[in-house]
Amino acid sequence: MTTETQLPQATGSCCSPDGSCHDGANTEATAGAVTTVYRVTGMTCGHCEGAVSAEISGIEGVTSVKAVASTGEVTVVSEAPLSEDAVRAAVDEAGYELAGQA
C-alpha cells in the first residue's frame, strides 16, 4: 500500500487542545520505505510541529512527517535514506535545531 500524506492546513487557532496543528497524519511505513526518528530542540507547540513538518516535507522523497513537540521527536518516512544535512537545513529553515537521530 502506497500512501501520500499531505499535511493539513491549520485553520483558526494555531494549536488544538492537545497542542497539535494537524490531525495525526498517517505515519505508517509503506513497503520499502525508510523510517527515521530525529530529535529537534526548541519545539513547544503545535505551530512548531507544523513548521518543522512543512519544511521536512519539502525534502525530495519524504512521504510522511510527524513532529511531536512534547518529546522533541520527528518521525520521517521516506522512499530512501535522507541526508542528515538536508534534514538539518530544513529544520534550521523552520527556526529550530536538529540534535541528531533519536
Coordinates of N, CA and C in Angstrom, one line a residue, residues 34-95:
V34 N 11.8 4.0 4.3 CA 12.7 4.2 5.4 C 12.1 5.1 6.5
T35 N 12.1 4.6 7.7 CA 11.6 5.5 8.8 C 12.7 5.8 9.7
T36 N 12.9 7.2 9.9 CA 14.0 7.7 10.8 C 13.4 8.6 11.8
V37 N 13.8 8.5 13.0 CA 13.3 9.4 14.1 C 14.5 10.4 14.4
Y38 N 14.2 11.7 14.4 CA 15.1 12.7 14.7 C 14.7 13.4 16.0
R39 N 15.7 14.0 16.7 CA 15.4 14.8 17.8 C 15.6 16.3 17.4
V40 N 14.6 17.1 17.7 CA 14.6 18.5 17.3 C 14.4 19.3 18.6
T41 N 15.3 20.3 18.8 CA 15.1 21.1 20.0 C 14.4 22.4 19.7
G42 N 13.7 23.0 20.7 CA 13.0 24.2 20.5 C 11.5 24.2 20.2
M43 N 11.0 23.0 19.9 CA 9.6 22.9 19.6 C 8.8 23.0 20.9
T44 N 7.7 23.8 20.9 CA 7.0 23.9 22.2 C 5.5 23.7 22.0
C45 N 5.0 23.8 20.7 CA 3.5 23.7 20.5 C 3.2 23.1 19.1
G46 N 2.0 23.1 18.8 CA 1.5 22.6 17.5 C 2.0 23.4 16.3
H47 N 2.1 24.7 16.5 CA 2.6 25.6 15.5 C 4.1 25.2 15.1
C48 N 4.9 24.9 16.2 CA 6.2 24.4 16.0 C 6.3 23.1 15.2
E49 N 5.4 22.2 15.6 CA 5.3 20.9 14.9 C 5.0 21.1 13.4
G50 N 4.0 22.0 13.1 CA 3.6 22.3 11.8 C 4.8 22.9 10.9
A51 N 5.5 23.8 11.5 CA 6.6 24.5 10.8 C 7.7 23.5 10.5
V52 N 8.1 22.6 11.4 CA 9.1 21.6 11.2 C 8.6 20.6 10.2
S53 N 7.4 20.1 10.3 CA 6.8 19.1 9.4 C 6.8 19.7 8.0
A54 N 6.4 20.9 7.8 CA 6.2 21.5 6.5 C 7.6 21.6 5.8
E55 N 8.6 22.0 6.5 CA 10.0 22.1 5.9 C 10.5 20.8 5.5
I56 N 10.4 19.8 6.5 CA 11.0 18.5 6.2 C 10.2 17.8 5.0
S57 N 8.9 18.1 5.0 CA 8.1 17.5 3.9 C 8.5 18.0 2.5
G58 N 9.2 19.1 2.5 CA 9.7 19.6 1.2 C 10.9 18.9 0.7
I59 N 11.5 18.0 1.5 CA 12.7 17.3 1.0 C 12.3 16.2 0.0
E60 N 12.9 16.1 -1.1 CA 12.6 15.1 -2.1 C 12.6 13.7 -1.5
G61 N 11.5 12.9 -1.8 CA 11.5 11.5 -1.3 C 10.7 11.4 0.0
V62 N 10.4 12.4 0.7 CA 9.7 12.3 2.0 C 8.3 12.1 1.7
T63 N 7.7 11.1 2.4 CA 6.3 10.7 2.2 C 5.4 11.0 3.4
S64 N 6.1 11.2 4.6 CA 5.3 11.4 5.8 C 6.2 12.0 6.9
V65 N 5.7 13.0 7.6 CA 6.4 13.6 8.7 C 5.4 13.7 9.9
K66 N 5.9 13.3 11.1 CA 5.1 13.6 12.3 C 6.0 14.1 13.4
A67 N 5.8 15.4 13.7 CA 6.6 16.1 14.8 C 5.8 16.1 16.1
V68 N 6.4 15.8 17.2 CA 5.8 15.8 18.5 C 6.6 16.8 19.4
A69 N 6.0 17.9 19.7 CA 6.7 19.0 20.5 C 7.0 18.5 21.9
S70 N 6.1 17.7 22.5 CA 6.3 17.3 23.9 C 7.5 16.4 24.1
T71 N 7.9 15.6 23.0 CA 9.1 14.8 23.1 C 10.2 15.3 22.3
G72 N 10.0 16.2 21.4 CA 11.1 16.7 20.6 C 11.4 15.8 19.4
E73 N 10.6 14.7 19.3 CA 10.9 13.7 18.2 C 10.1 14.0 16.9
V74 N 10.8 13.8 15.8 CA 10.2 14.0 14.5 C 10.4 12.7 13.7
T75 N 9.3 12.0 13.4 CA 9.4 10.7 12.7 C 9.2 11.0 11.2
V76 N 10.2 10.6 10.4 CA 10.1 10.9 9.0 C 10.2 9.6 8.2
V77 N 9.2 9.4 7.3 CA 9.2 8.3 6.4 C 9.5 8.8 5.0
S78 N 10.5 8.1 4.4 CA 11.0 8.5 3.1 C 11.2 7.3 2.2
E79 N 11.3 7.5 0.9 CA 11.5 6.5 -0.1 C 12.9 5.9 0.0
A80 N 13.8 6.7 0.5 CA 15.2 6.2 0.7 C 15.8 7.0 1.8
P81 N 17.0 6.5 2.4 CA 17.6 7.3 3.5 C 17.8 8.7 3.0
L82 N 17.6 9.6 4.0 CA 17.8 11.0 3.7 C 19.2 11.5 4.2
S83 N 19.7 12.5 3.6 CA 21.0 13.1 4.0 C 20.7 13.9 5.3
E84 N 21.4 13.7 6.4 CA 21.2 14.4 7.6 C 21.4 15.9 7.4
D85 N 22.3 16.3 6.5 CA 22.5 17.7 6.1 C 21.2 18.3 5.6
A86 N 20.5 17.6 4.7 CA 19.2 18.1 4.2 C 18.2 18.2 5.2
V87 N 18.1 17.3 6.2 CA 17.1 17.4 7.3 C 17.5 18.6 8.2
R88 N 18.8 18.7 8.5 CA 19.3 19.8 9.3 C 19.0 21.1 8.7
A89 N 19.2 21.3 7.4 CA 18.9 22.5 6.7 C 17.4 22.8 6.7
A90 N 16.5 21.8 6.6 CA 15.1 22.0 6.7 C 14.6 22.5 8.1
V91 N 15.2 21.8 9.1 CA 14.9 22.2 10.5 C 15.4 23.6 10.8
D92 N 16.6 23.9 10.3 CA 17.1 25.3 10.5 C 16.2 26.3 9.9
E93 N 15.7 26.0 8.6 CA 14.8 26.9 7.9 C 13.6 27.2 8.7
A94 N 13.1 26.1 9.4 CA 11.9 26.3 10.2 C 12.1 27.1 11.5
G95 N 13.4 27.2 11.8 CA 13.8 28.0 13.0 C 14.1 27.2 14.3

